[in-house]
Structures are given as C-alpha cells and as structure tokens.
C-alpha angles and dihedrals in degrees: 000000000000088000092060109022120191130185120203134174096005122167131192123199118229094252093059095038094055092045087057092047090055090060091071095059095096090056093052091046092052096045100083091055092046091050092049089051090053090048089051091051089050089052091051090054100041108019091238111119121202128181132195087252116018120197121208124179144044115355088224098042116154094186120054132176118211116205141147134207128014094344090069092073093056092046092047092052090049094046092051091050094047092049090051086056092055101268121135104221137134147193128222110202114206110214096165118045102161125064085032116218106204095181093053091047094051093046090056094061119092112249089239096064115130103159130036128189113195112200122196131182095220141074119224105191113215096010128121088241144331119295098257091046091051093049093048091049092048092049092052096042094048091048089051092048091052088055094247092121128044094202140018125231120232106264123196131175132219144168132232140179099017115168088018091293116168116265110206136181089251088062091052092056 
C-alpha cells in the first residue's frame, strides 16, 4: 500500500551500491570545517578553544608526538616538563580522526619539525602500521609529492596503553 510502504528482501549489486556511496563525499569533505565552526562557537561561549589538531609545545620543536584520546594528557604533561628543562619538543593532539583532514593536520605542525612519533592505542595485525600512523605518513608524503614540502620528517609509529595498561610520562620520554 502506498500509505504504508514496506521493503523486504532487497538486494543491491556492488556497482549501484558504490555509486550511492560516492554521493556522500561532499558531506564528509565539509565536515571538518563544520566541526571547527562548532568548536569556535563553543569557545565563544566557554572561553575554551579547541581545534581539529591542537599543537602544544615549543614553537621551534624538532621532535613532535602525535596522539589522540586519553594519551594526549600524559604526553602534554611530559612535553611541558621537558620544555621547562630546555628541550624543544611538542605534541599534536588529534581531535578529529575521521574524516581525516590532511591539510589541517600539516598546518598544525611547527615548521621546525624533523622527527614525528605517532602513537596509537590499537593493534592492527598484519598492517604496515596503525591507522593514525598511516594517515600521518600519507598526509606528509602526498604534500611532499605535490611539491608543498621540500623535505620529509622522519616518521615512526608506536602503540601505547593496550589492554588498559598504564601510560606514564616515563614511557613518553
């Protein structure tokens, strides 16, 4: 009945399904900007500013750790302590992972960065690296290939806090 439509047992072949999936791309592309606008509105109301990728540390840091989630607090505390001792290190907090915004990520790094450690709280058996590590590498390599960068930093990946293990400042160092 047109008044009470029901669909049962439908099937969609891959060609049609993936054509439909492509229609959502503009929404994913617009999301980072929309989220940043919401973060800016939040800042206007509360005075606490957040960005998609927040950098903390020395303006001239050569070594930067990239991390998201609860590990960022531990790394930030350690970075602040190390910088007070004369180190030049930094932290890039990832607040938006998907959809990934490579340009926003790269713009958040200090120009002086030479080494990046990307820490993830997951294990991807059989992969070339964890998801955040792979996205950071891809962002840097594609930027380099487009001629936007004259050199690439050294990028390594690592894991922390698996099985709810403690993640301490000593582990950050």
